[in-house]
Coordinates of C-alpha atoms and ligand atoms in Angstrom, one line a residue:
M1078 CA 134.2 -203.9 201.7
Q1079 CA 134.8 -207.6 201.3
L1080 CA 131.9 -209.8 200.5
T1081 CA 132.2 -213.3 201.8
V1082 CA 130.0 -216.4 202.1
W1083 CA 131.3 -217.1 205.6
T1084 CA 132.1 -214.5 208.2
Y1085 CA 133.3 -214.7 211.8
E1086 CA 131.5 -211.6 212.9
G1087 CA 128.5 -209.7 211.6
P1088 CA 128.2 -206.0 211.4
P1089 CA 128.2 -204.0 214.7
H1090 CA 124.4 -203.7 214.8
V1091 CA 124.2 -207.5 215.2
G1092 CA 126.4 -207.0 218.3
A1093 CA 123.9 -204.4 219.6
M1094 CA 121.1 -207.0 218.9
R1095 CA 123.0 -209.6 221.0
V1096 CA 123.0 -207.1 223.9
A1097 CA 119.3 -206.1 223.5
T1098 CA 118.1 -209.7 223.0
G1099 CA 120.0 -210.8 226.1
M1100 CA 118.4 -208.1 228.2
K1101 CA 114.8 -207.7 229.4
G1102 CA 112.7 -204.5 229.2
L1103 CA 115.0 -202.9 226.5
H1104 CA 113.9 -202.3 222.9
Y1105 CA 116.1 -201.6 219.9
V1106 CA 114.8 -199.4 217.1
L1107 CA 116.9 -200.2 214.1
H1108 CA 116.8 -198.0 211.0
A1109 CA 117.3 -200.7 208.4
P1110 CA 116.1 -201.7 204.9
Q1111 CA 113.6 -204.4 204.2
G1112 CA 115.6 -207.7 204.4
D1113 CA 117.7 -206.9 207.4
T1114 CA 115.1 -208.8 209.5
Y1115 CA 117.0 -211.9 208.6
A1116 CA 119.1 -211.2 211.7
D1117 CA 116.1 -212.5 213.8
L1118 CA 116.8 -216.0 212.6
L1119 CA 120.2 -216.0 214.2
F1120 CA 118.5 -215.9 217.6
T1121 CA 115.4 -218.0 216.9
M1122 CA 117.0 -220.6 214.7
I1123 CA 120.5 -221.0 216.0
E1124 CA 120.0 -220.2 219.6
R1125 CA 116.5 -221.6 219.6
R1126 CA 115.1 -218.6 221.5
K1127 CA 111.4 -218.8 222.3
A1128 CA 110.8 -215.2 221.3
R1129 CA 111.8 -212.9 218.5
P1130 CA 114.6 -210.4 219.5
P1131 CA 113.2 -207.1 220.9
V1132 CA 114.0 -205.2 217.7
T1133 CA 111.8 -202.9 215.5
Y1134 CA 113.2 -202.5 212.0
T1135 CA 112.0 -199.5 210.0
T1136 CA 112.2 -201.8 206.9
F1137 CA 112.3 -198.9 204.4
Q1138 CA 112.3 -200.0 200.7
A1139 CA 114.1 -198.7 197.6
R1140 CA 111.1 -196.6 196.6
D1141 CA 111.2 -194.8 200.1
L1142 CA 114.7 -193.5 199.4
G1143 CA 113.3 -190.6 197.3
S1144 CA 110.9 -189.6 200.1
D1145 CA 111.3 -189.0 203.9
T1146 CA 113.0 -192.0 205.5
A1147 CA 113.5 -189.9 208.6
E1148 CA 109.7 -189.8 209.1
I1149 CA 109.6 -193.6 208.7
F1150 CA 112.1 -193.9 211.5
K1151 CA 110.2 -191.5 213.8
T1152 CA 106.9 -193.3 213.2
A1153 CA 108.6 -196.7 213.9
C1154 CA 110.1 -195.3 217.1
K1155 CA 106.9 -194.0 218.5
E1156 CA 105.0 -197.1 217.6
A1157 CA 107.6 -199.3 219.2
V1158 CA 107.5 -197.4 222.5
E1159 CA 103.6 -197.5 222.6
R1160 CA 103.5 -201.2 221.7
F1161 CA 106.3 -202.7 223.8
D1162 CA 106.3 -200.2 226.7
P1163 CA 110.1 -200.7 227.4
Q1164 CA 112.1 -199.3 230.3
A1165 CA 114.5 -197.8 227.8
I1166 CA 115.3 -197.9 224.1
I1167 CA 118.5 -198.0 222.0
V1168 CA 118.4 -196.5 218.5
G1169 CA 120.7 -196.9 215.6
A1170 CA 121.3 -197.6 212.0
S1171 CA 122.3 -200.8 210.1
C1172 CA 125.0 -200.7 207.4
T1173 CA 122.7 -199.6 204.6
A1174 CA 120.8 -197.0 206.7
E1175 CA 124.1 -195.5 207.8
L1176 CA 124.6 -194.4 204.2
I1177 CA 121.4 -192.3 204.2
Q1178 CA 122.6 -190.3 207.2
D1179 CA 119.2 -190.0 209.0
D1180 CA 120.7 -189.7 212.5
P1181 CA 118.4 -192.0 214.5
G1182 CA 119.7 -190.6 217.9
G1183 CA 118.8 -187.0 216.9
L1184 CA 115.5 -188.0 215.5
A1185 CA 114.4 -190.0 218.6
K1186 CA 115.3 -187.0 220.8
T1187 CA 112.8 -184.8 218.9
L1188 CA 110.0 -187.2 219.8
D1189 CA 110.1 -186.5 223.5
L1190 CA 109.5 -190.1 224.4
N1191 CA 108.8 -190.9 228.0
V1192 CA 111.6 -193.5 228.2
P1193 CA 115.4 -193.0 228.2
V1194 CA 116.8 -193.1 224.7
I1195 CA 120.4 -194.3 224.2
P1196 CA 121.7 -193.5 220.8
L1197 CA 124.3 -195.8 219.2
E1198 CA 126.9 -194.7 216.8
L1199 CA 128.2 -198.0 215.3
P1200 CA 130.4 -197.5 212.2
S1201 CA 129.4 -200.5 210.1
Y1202 CA 132.2 -200.2 207.6
Q1203 CA 135.0 -200.1 210.1
K1204 CA 133.9 -202.2 213.0
K1205 CA 132.3 -205.6 213.6
E1206 CA 129.9 -207.5 215.8
N1207 CA 131.9 -207.8 219.1
W1208 CA 132.9 -204.2 219.0
G1209 CA 129.2 -203.3 218.4
A1210 CA 128.2 -205.4 221.5
S1211 CA 130.9 -203.8 223.6
E1212 CA 130.1 -200.3 222.5
T1213 CA 126.3 -200.9 223.0
F1214 CA 126.8 -202.3 226.5
F1215 CA 129.2 -199.5 227.4
Q1216 CA 126.7 -196.8 226.2
L1217 CA 123.9 -198.5 228.2
V1218 CA 126.0 -198.7 231.4
R1219 CA 127.2 -195.2 231.1
G1220 CA 123.8 -193.9 230.2
L1221 CA 121.9 -195.7 232.9
A1222 CA 124.4 -196.0 235.8
G1223 CA 126.2 -192.7 235.2
G1224 CA 125.6 -190.1 237.9
R1225 CA 124.3 -192.7 240.4
T1226 CA 125.5 -193.0 244.0
P1227 CA 126.3 -196.5 245.3
E1228 CA 123.9 -197.5 248.1
E1229 CA 125.3 -197.7 251.6
K1230 CA 125.6 -201.3 252.8
P1231 CA 124.8 -202.3 256.4
E1232 CA 127.7 -203.5 258.5
G1233 CA 128.5 -207.2 257.9
A1234 CA 126.5 -207.4 254.7
P1235 CA 127.7 -210.1 252.2
K1236 CA 130.1 -209.0 249.5
T1237 CA 128.5 -208.6 246.1
C1238 CA 129.7 -208.5 242.5
N1239 CA 128.4 -208.0 239.0
I1240 CA 128.9 -210.6 236.4
L1241 CA 129.5 -208.8 233.1
G1242 CA 129.7 -209.9 229.5
P1243 CA 127.2 -212.6 228.7
T1244 CA 124.9 -211.9 225.8
A1245 CA 122.4 -213.6 223.5
L1246 CA 124.1 -215.9 220.9
G1247 CA 127.2 -216.2 223.1
F1248 CA 129.1 -219.5 223.3
R1249 CA 127.9 -221.3 226.4
H1250 CA 127.2 -217.9 228.2
R1251 CA 123.9 -219.1 229.8
D1252 CA 125.7 -222.1 231.5
D1253 CA 128.9 -220.2 232.3
V1254 CA 126.8 -217.7 234.3
T1255 CA 125.1 -220.5 236.3
E1256 CA 128.5 -222.1 237.0
I1257 CA 130.3 -218.9 238.1
T1258 CA 127.3 -217.7 240.2
R1259 CA 127.5 -221.0 242.1
L1260 CA 131.3 -220.8 242.4
L1261 CA 131.1 -217.2 243.8
G1262 CA 128.4 -218.5 246.3
T1263 CA 130.9 -221.0 247.7
L1264 CA 133.1 -218.0 248.6
G1265 CA 130.1 -216.2 250.2
V1266 CA 129.8 -213.7 247.4
E1267 CA 126.3 -212.7 246.2
V1268 CA 125.7 -211.6 242.6
N1269 CA 124.3 -208.1 242.4
V1270 CA 123.5 -207.9 238.7
V1271 CA 124.3 -210.2 235.7
A1272 CA 124.5 -208.1 232.6
P1273 CA 123.7 -207.7 229.7
M1274 CA 122.1 -211.2 229.8
G1275 CA 119.0 -211.2 232.0
A1276 CA 119.3 -207.6 233.2
T1277 CA 116.7 -204.9 232.7
P1278 CA 117.7 -201.2 232.1
H1279 CA 116.6 -200.6 235.8
D1280 CA 119.1 -203.3 236.9
L1281 CA 121.9 -201.4 235.1
T1282 CA 121.2 -198.4 237.4
R1283 CA 122.1 -200.7 240.3
L1284 CA 125.6 -201.8 238.9
P1285 CA 127.5 -199.3 241.1
N1286 CA 126.2 -201.0 244.3
A1287 CA 128.5 -204.0 243.8
D1288 CA 131.8 -204.4 245.5
F1289 CA 133.6 -205.6 242.4
N1290 CA 133.0 -206.7 238.8
V1291 CA 133.7 -210.1 237.2
V1292 CA 134.3 -209.8 233.5
L1293 CA 133.6 -213.2 231.8
Y1294 CA 133.9 -212.0 228.3
P1295 CA 136.3 -209.0 227.8
E1296 CA 135.3 -208.7 224.2
V1297 CA 131.9 -207.5 225.3
A1298 CA 132.3 -206.1 228.8
G1299 CA 135.9 -205.0 229.2
Q1300 CA 135.2 -201.4 228.1
A1301 CA 132.2 -201.0 230.5
A1302 CA 134.1 -202.6 233.4
Q1303 CA 136.9 -200.1 232.9
W1304 CA 134.4 -197.3 233.0
L1305 CA 132.8 -198.6 236.2
K1306 CA 136.3 -198.9 237.7
R1307 CA 137.2 -195.3 236.8
T1308 CA 133.8 -194.0 237.9
F1309 CA 132.9 -196.0 241.0
G1310 CA 136.3 -197.5 241.9
Q1311 CA 135.0 -201.1 241.4
P1312 CA 137.9 -203.5 241.1
I1313 CA 137.8 -206.0 238.1
V1314 CA 138.6 -209.7 238.5
S1315 CA 140.8 -210.1 235.6
T1316 CA 141.1 -213.9 235.5
V1317 CA 138.7 -215.6 233.1
P1318 CA 137.9 -218.9 234.9
M1319 CA 138.4 -221.3 232.0
G1320 CA 140.3 -224.5 232.7
V1321 CA 141.4 -225.9 236.1
N1322 CA 144.3 -223.6 236.7
A1323 CA 142.5 -220.4 235.7
T1324 CA 139.5 -221.3 237.8
R1325 CA 141.7 -221.9 240.9
Q1326 CA 143.4 -218.5 240.1
F1327 CA 139.9 -216.9 239.8
V1328 CA 138.9 -218.3 243.2
R1329 CA 142.1 -217.0 244.8
E1330 CA 141.6 -213.6 243.2
V1331 CA 138.0 -213.3 244.4
A1332 CA 138.9 -214.6 247.8
E1333 CA 141.6 -212.0 248.2
L1334 CA 139.1 -209.2 247.3
V1335 CA 136.5 -210.4 249.8
G1336 CA 138.9 -211.7 252.6
A1337 CA 137.8 -215.3 252.3
D1338 CA 139.9 -218.5 252.4
P1339 CA 140.1 -220.0 248.8
E1340 CA 141.7 -223.3 249.7
P1341 CA 138.6 -225.2 251.0
V1342 CA 136.8 -224.2 247.8
I1343 CA 139.7 -225.4 245.6
A1344 CA 140.1 -228.6 247.6
Q1345 CA 136.4 -229.5 247.3
A1346 CA 136.2 -228.8 243.6
D1347 CA 134.3 -231.4 241.7
E1348 CA 136.7 -231.5 238.7
R1349 CA 137.9 -234.5 236.9
L1350 CA 140.1 -232.9 234.3
S1351 CA 143.3 -233.2 236.4
W1352 CA 143.0 -236.9 237.1
Y1353 CA 141.7 -237.8 233.6
S1354 CA 144.7 -235.9 232.1
L1355 CA 147.0 -238.2 234.1
S1356 CA 145.2 -241.4 233.2
I1357 CA 146.8 -243.9 230.8
D1358 CA 144.1 -243.2 228.1
S1359 CA 145.0 -239.5 228.0
N1360 CA 148.7 -240.2 228.1
Y1361 CA 148.4 -241.8 224.6
L1362 CA 147.4 -238.3 223.5
T1363 CA 150.4 -236.4 225.0
G1364 CA 152.1 -234.2 222.4
K1365 CA 149.1 -234.2 220.0
R1366 CA 149.4 -231.2 217.7
V1367 CA 146.5 -228.8 218.1
F1368 CA 145.5 -225.7 216.1
I1369 CA 143.3 -223.1 217.8
F1370 CA 141.3 -220.3 216.4
G1371 CA 138.4 -218.2 217.8
D1372 CA 137.6 -215.1 219.7
A1373 CA 140.5 -213.9 221.8
T1374 CA 139.3 -215.0 225.2
H1375 CA 138.4 -218.5 224.2
A1376 CA 141.4 -219.0 221.9
I1377 CA 143.9 -217.9 224.6
A1378 CA 142.2 -220.1 227.2
A1379 CA 142.0 -223.1 225.0
A1380 CA 145.7 -222.9 224.1
R1381 CA 146.6 -222.7 227.8
I1382 CA 144.5 -225.7 228.7
A1383 CA 145.6 -227.7 225.7
E1384 CA 149.3 -227.2 226.4
H1385 CA 149.4 -227.0 230.2
E1386 CA 146.5 -229.1 231.4
L1387 CA 146.2 -231.8 228.7
G1388 CA 149.8 -232.1 227.5
F1389 CA 149.0 -231.3 223.8
K1390 CA 151.3 -229.2 221.6
V1391 CA 149.9 -225.9 220.4
C1392 CA 151.0 -225.7 216.7
G1393 CA 148.7 -222.8 215.7
L1394 CA 146.9 -220.0 217.5
G1395 CA 144.8 -217.2 216.1
T1396 CA 141.8 -214.9 216.4
Y1397 CA 139.4 -212.9 214.4
S1398 CA 139.1 -210.4 217.3
R1399 CA 141.4 -207.7 215.9
E1400 CA 140.9 -205.5 219.0
F1401 CA 142.6 -208.2 221.1
A1402 CA 145.4 -209.0 218.6
R1403 CA 148.1 -207.9 221.0
E1404 CA 147.0 -210.4 223.7
V1405 CA 146.8 -213.3 221.3
R1406 CA 150.2 -212.5 219.8
A1407 CA 151.7 -212.5 223.3
A1408 CA 150.0 -215.9 224.1
A1409 CA 151.3 -217.4 220.8
K1410 CA 154.8 -216.3 221.6
E1411 CA 154.7 -218.5 224.7
Y1412 CA 154.3 -221.5 222.5
G1413 CA 157.0 -220.4 220.1
I1414 CA 154.6 -219.7 217.2
E1415 CA 153.3 -216.6 215.4
A1416 CA 149.7 -215.7 216.0
L1417 CA 147.3 -215.6 213.0
I1418 CA 145.1 -212.5 213.1
T1419 CA 142.6 -212.6 210.3
D1420 CA 138.9 -212.7 209.5
D1421 CA 139.4 -214.6 206.3
H1422 CA 138.5 -218.3 206.8
L1423 CA 140.5 -219.3 203.7
E1424 CA 143.6 -218.0 205.3
V1425 CA 142.8 -220.0 208.4
E1426 CA 142.3 -223.1 206.3
D1427 CA 145.7 -222.6 204.7
A1428 CA 147.3 -222.2 208.1
I1429 CA 145.6 -225.4 209.3
V1430 CA 146.8 -227.3 206.3
A1431 CA 150.4 -226.0 206.8
A1432 CA 150.4 -226.8 210.6
Q1433 CA 149.2 -230.4 210.1
P1434 CA 147.4 -230.6 213.4
E1435 CA 145.8 -233.7 214.8
L1436 CA 143.1 -231.6 216.5
V1437 CA 141.4 -228.3 215.6
L1438 CA 139.7 -226.2 218.2
G1439 CA 137.8 -223.4 216.7
T1440 CA 134.5 -221.8 215.6
Q1441 CA 131.9 -223.5 213.3
M1442 CA 134.1 -222.4 210.3
E1443 CA 137.0 -224.4 211.6
R1444 CA 134.6 -227.3 212.3
H1445 CA 133.7 -227.3 208.6
I1446 CA 137.4 -227.0 207.6
A1447 CA 138.5 -229.8 209.9
K1448 CA 135.7 -232.0 208.7
R1449 CA 136.8 -231.5 205.1
L1450 CA 140.4 -232.3 206.1
R1451 CA 139.3 -235.3 208.2
I1452 CA 140.8 -233.9 211.4
G1453 CA 139.2 -234.2 214.8
C1454 CA 137.6 -230.9 216.0
A1455 CA 135.8 -229.3 218.8
V1456 CA 134.0 -225.9 218.8
I1457 CA 135.3 -223.5 221.5
S1458 CA 134.1 -220.1 220.4
A1459 CA 131.4 -218.1 218.6
P1460 CA 130.3 -218.1 215.8
V1461 CA 128.6 -221.4 216.5
H1462 CA 126.0 -223.7 215.2
V1463 CA 122.8 -225.0 216.8
Q1464 CA 124.5 -227.9 218.5
D1465 CA 126.6 -225.5 220.5
F1466 CA 123.4 -224.4 222.3
P1467 CA 122.8 -227.8 223.9
A1468 CA 119.7 -228.5 226.0
R1469 CA 121.9 -230.0 228.7
Y1470 CA 124.0 -228.1 231.2
S1471 CA 127.3 -227.6 229.5
P1472 CA 129.4 -224.6 230.7
F1473 CA 132.9 -223.9 229.6
M1474 CA 133.9 -222.0 232.8
G1475 CA 134.5 -223.0 236.3
F1476 CA 135.3 -226.5 237.6
E1477 CA 132.4 -228.2 235.7
G1478 CA 133.5 -226.2 232.6
A1479 CA 136.9 -227.9 232.9
N1480 CA 135.1 -231.3 232.9
V1481 CA 133.2 -230.3 229.8
I1482 CA 136.4 -229.0 228.2
F1483 CA 138.2 -232.3 228.9
D1484 CA 135.4 -234.2 227.1
S1485 CA 135.3 -231.7 224.2
F1486 CA 139.0 -231.6 223.6
V1487 CA 140.0 -235.3 224.2
H1488 CA 137.1 -237.3 222.8
P1489 CA 137.6 -236.2 219.1
L1490 CA 141.2 -237.6 219.5
V1491 CA 139.9 -240.8 221.2
M1492 CA 137.5 -241.2 218.3
G1493 CA 140.4 -240.8 216.0
L1494 CA 142.2 -243.6 217.7
E1495 CA 139.1 -245.7 217.5
E1496 CA 138.9 -245.2 213.8
H1497 CA 142.5 -246.2 213.5
L1498 CA 141.9 -249.4 215.5
L1499 CA 138.8 -250.2 213.4
G1500 CA 141.0 -250.0 210.3
M1501 CA 143.4 -252.5 211.9
F1502 CA 140.6 -254.8 213.2
R1503 CA 139.2 -255.0 209.7
E1504 CA 142.0 -257.2 208.6
D1505 CA 141.7 -259.6 211.6
F1506 CA 139.8 -262.8 211.1
E1507 CA 137.7 -262.1 214.3
F1508 CA 136.8 -258.6 213.2
N1509 CA 136.5 -258.6 209.4
D1510 CA 133.5 -257.1 207.8
D1511 CA 131.7 -260.5 207.4
A1512 CA 132.2 -261.6 211.0
Q1513 CA 129.1 -261.6 213.2
A1514 CA 128.9 -259.4 216.2
S1515 CA 129.8 -261.6 219.2
H1516 CA 126.6 -260.8 221.1
L1517 CA 124.6 -262.2 218.2
A1518 CA 126.5 -265.4 218.1
A1519 CA 123.6 -267.5 219.3
L1520 CA 121.5 -266.3 216.4
H1521 CA 124.2 -267.1 213.8
A1522 CA 125.7 -270.3 215.1
G1523 CA 126.6 -271.5 211.7
A1524 CA 128.2 -268.3 210.6
K1525 CA 130.1 -268.0 213.9
H1526 CA 131.5 -271.5 213.5
E1527 CA 132.5 -270.7 209.9
T1528 CA 134.2 -267.5 210.9
I1529 CA 136.1 -268.9 213.8
E1530 CA 137.3 -272.0 212.0
I1531 CA 139.2 -270.0 209.4
P1532 CA 142.8 -270.6 210.3
E1533 CA 144.8 -267.5 210.4
A1534 CA 147.5 -268.9 208.1
Q1535 CA 144.9 -269.2 205.3
T1536 CA 144.3 -265.5 205.3
A1537 CA 148.0 -264.8 204.6
P1538 CA 148.1 -265.5 200.9
D1539 CA 145.2 -263.1 200.3
D1540 CA 146.9 -260.5 202.5
K1541 CA 150.1 -261.0 200.6
T1542 CA 148.4 -260.8 197.2
Q1543 CA 146.8 -257.5 198.3
D1544 CA 150.2 -256.2 199.4
V1545 CA 151.8 -257.1 196.2
V1546 CA 149.1 -255.4 194.2
A1547 CA 149.2 -252.4 196.4
N1548 CA 152.9 -252.0 196.9
G1549 CA 154.4 -253.7 193.9
S1550 CA 156.3 -255.9 196.4
V1551 CA 158.6 -258.7 195.3
A1552 CA 157.0 -261.0 197.9
A1553 CA 154.9 -263.0 195.5
S1554 CA 157.8 -264.0 193.3
F1555 CA 159.2 -265.9 196.2
G1556 CA 156.0 -267.8 197.0
S1557 CA 154.8 -268.0 200.6
P1558 CA 157.6 -268.1 203.1
S1559 CA 156.9 -270.7 205.8
W1560 CA 157.1 -269.9 209.5
T1561 CA 158.9 -272.0 212.1
D1562 CA 156.7 -273.1 215.0
D1563 CA 158.7 -270.8 217.3
A1564 CA 158.2 -267.8 215.1
E1565 CA 154.4 -268.6 214.8
L1566 CA 154.2 -268.7 218.6
E1567 CA 156.1 -265.4 218.9
L1568 CA 153.8 -263.8 216.3
K1569 CA 150.8 -264.8 218.5
K1570 CA 152.2 -262.7 221.4
I1571 CA 151.6 -259.6 219.3
P1572 CA 148.2 -258.0 220.0
F1573 CA 145.7 -259.3 217.6
F1574 CA 144.8 -256.0 216.1
V1575 CA 148.3 -255.4 214.8
R1576 CA 149.2 -259.1 214.2
G1577 CA 148.0 -259.1 210.6
K1578 CA 150.2 -256.2 209.8
A1579 CA 153.2 -257.7 211.6
R1580 CA 152.7 -260.9 209.6
R1581 CA 152.6 -259.1 206.3
N1582 CA 155.5 -256.9 207.0
T1583 CA 157.6 -259.9 208.1
E1584 CA 156.8 -261.9 205.1
R1585 CA 157.5 -259.0 202.8
F1586 CA 160.8 -258.4 204.6
A1587 CA 161.7 -262.1 204.3
A1588 CA 160.8 -262.2 200.6
E1589 CA 163.0 -259.1 199.9
Q1590 CA 165.9 -260.6 201.9
G1591 CA 165.4 -264.1 200.4
V1592 CA 164.8 -265.7 203.8
N1593 CA 162.8 -268.9 204.2
P1594 CA 161.6 -270.1 206.6
I1595 CA 160.8 -267.2 208.9
T1596 CA 162.4 -267.6 212.3
I1597 CA 162.0 -265.5 215.5
E1598 CA 165.1 -263.7 214.4
T1599 CA 163.5 -262.8 211.0
L1600 CA 160.5 -261.5 212.9
Y1601 CA 162.6 -259.1 215.0
D1602 CA 164.8 -258.1 212.1
A1603 CA 161.7 -257.1 210.2
K1604 CA 160.4 -255.2 213.2
A1605 CA 163.7 -253.3 213.4
H1606 CA 163.7 -252.7 209.6
Y1607 CA 160.2 -251.2 209.5
G1608 CA 160.6 -249.4 212.8
R1609 CA 163.5 -247.3 211.5
Ligands
SF4_2332 S1 126.7 -222.9 208.4 FE1 125.7 -224.1 209.9 S2 124.7 -222.6 211.2 FE2 125.2 -221.6 209.4 S3 123.4 -221.8 208.1 FE3 124.8 -223.4 207.6 S4 124.1 -225.1 208.7 FE4 123.2 -223.3 209.7

């Protein structure tokens, strides 16, 4: 077992907690030592949930290990059912409790509880959080929907689907569900059940009634959806609607299933990504190198959007979701790169340094790494920090999700440009650090006058001196080259935010070449020289 300060995924019982916490009317009895209750904080602190997760921990202590820990579990189980009165319970062990081999499932059965008990076998030392969420959801679906017969629907009843995959602590799951429910509504499709998030155990018994399943997060719901397909013949909508193209593809796939016309929905989509991507502002960003790392679904989608919808260049792609390594490898191949499959953030950091991206799209780990490397970054995948549970509506899926994605991916680069410009402005007489803000000019009339009166030519010696000091240039030994009037006029045609640099470069070039005075020709020779 590898101990680490940062980890992309917790143990599988945290995945089970994400399912239980997302649902209603379900309780999780977790055989766990004192201290494992820290996991509550993930939900109450990072996701800002109003309530504690519906989990009872047995919280056995070191001194209990010599006595009957099985009895402690049974007592906790009985008390949890009496106190919380759930529709069903799931029972399992955390990493440490797994070692004492108490068999929570077997113990719960001996209690003859009056609620369904779904035992979880989650191998903590081989599997991780997403696998734990997937296995828990699958066991719940199989346990509660298994053996049911789908209800007969009246003639002409609207088509229905289940939305599968959203959990507690998921990246933008809450808003994705709202967005996709609305999108399905525009095609005349009603949502039968959303699960796990928001569903009760009773709702899971109704899953077979839907005409098809929409899987938003394959990491969590792919396994359960496959079982529903095998058992009840429910088709799966395989496109994850992230980005404009995938959302259009999703609409077409659903429309085909329900016999609707997708084109009016696509034509009326309120998405701005396509137009913004074509705008002049965005064209400055074409070909920007982007490094992407996250869970498989978000990483693959982010790469596709970055390359095909925003015109960036994907220079790195990877995932910590080992179960989906094949899919990520196939996606990376499309961009001519090799996928990085790892759960070691230090390896990811090395890969980012080697790829030299201008933008990093990742989890909160990559956010930390990018910040340290001073590279623009956006978070696209769990694990995330508190700011990725925004109070405002902020989906990543559907057409509005595409708008959010445009903002998230493009603005860090725009801010990078702004920083760059600020650096250049700083050397300009109008924008140096001592200049007053223009809107405060009336309050600082004297200062304004003083600032504006500084002739540009007077700033040149200082600039040159700095350059000589910084670059060891020979310019100073030649004194200040003079400029012909024509050359000065030509210099003024250069945008003010790069004019200072152009002046310095030209003077340095003239000094090195022994040219004096500087003519228009010298100015262009210098430009050609430094542009090589
Ligand atoms: S890494 Fe971020 S989310 Fe995690 S504890 Fe630190 S501040 Fe909070």
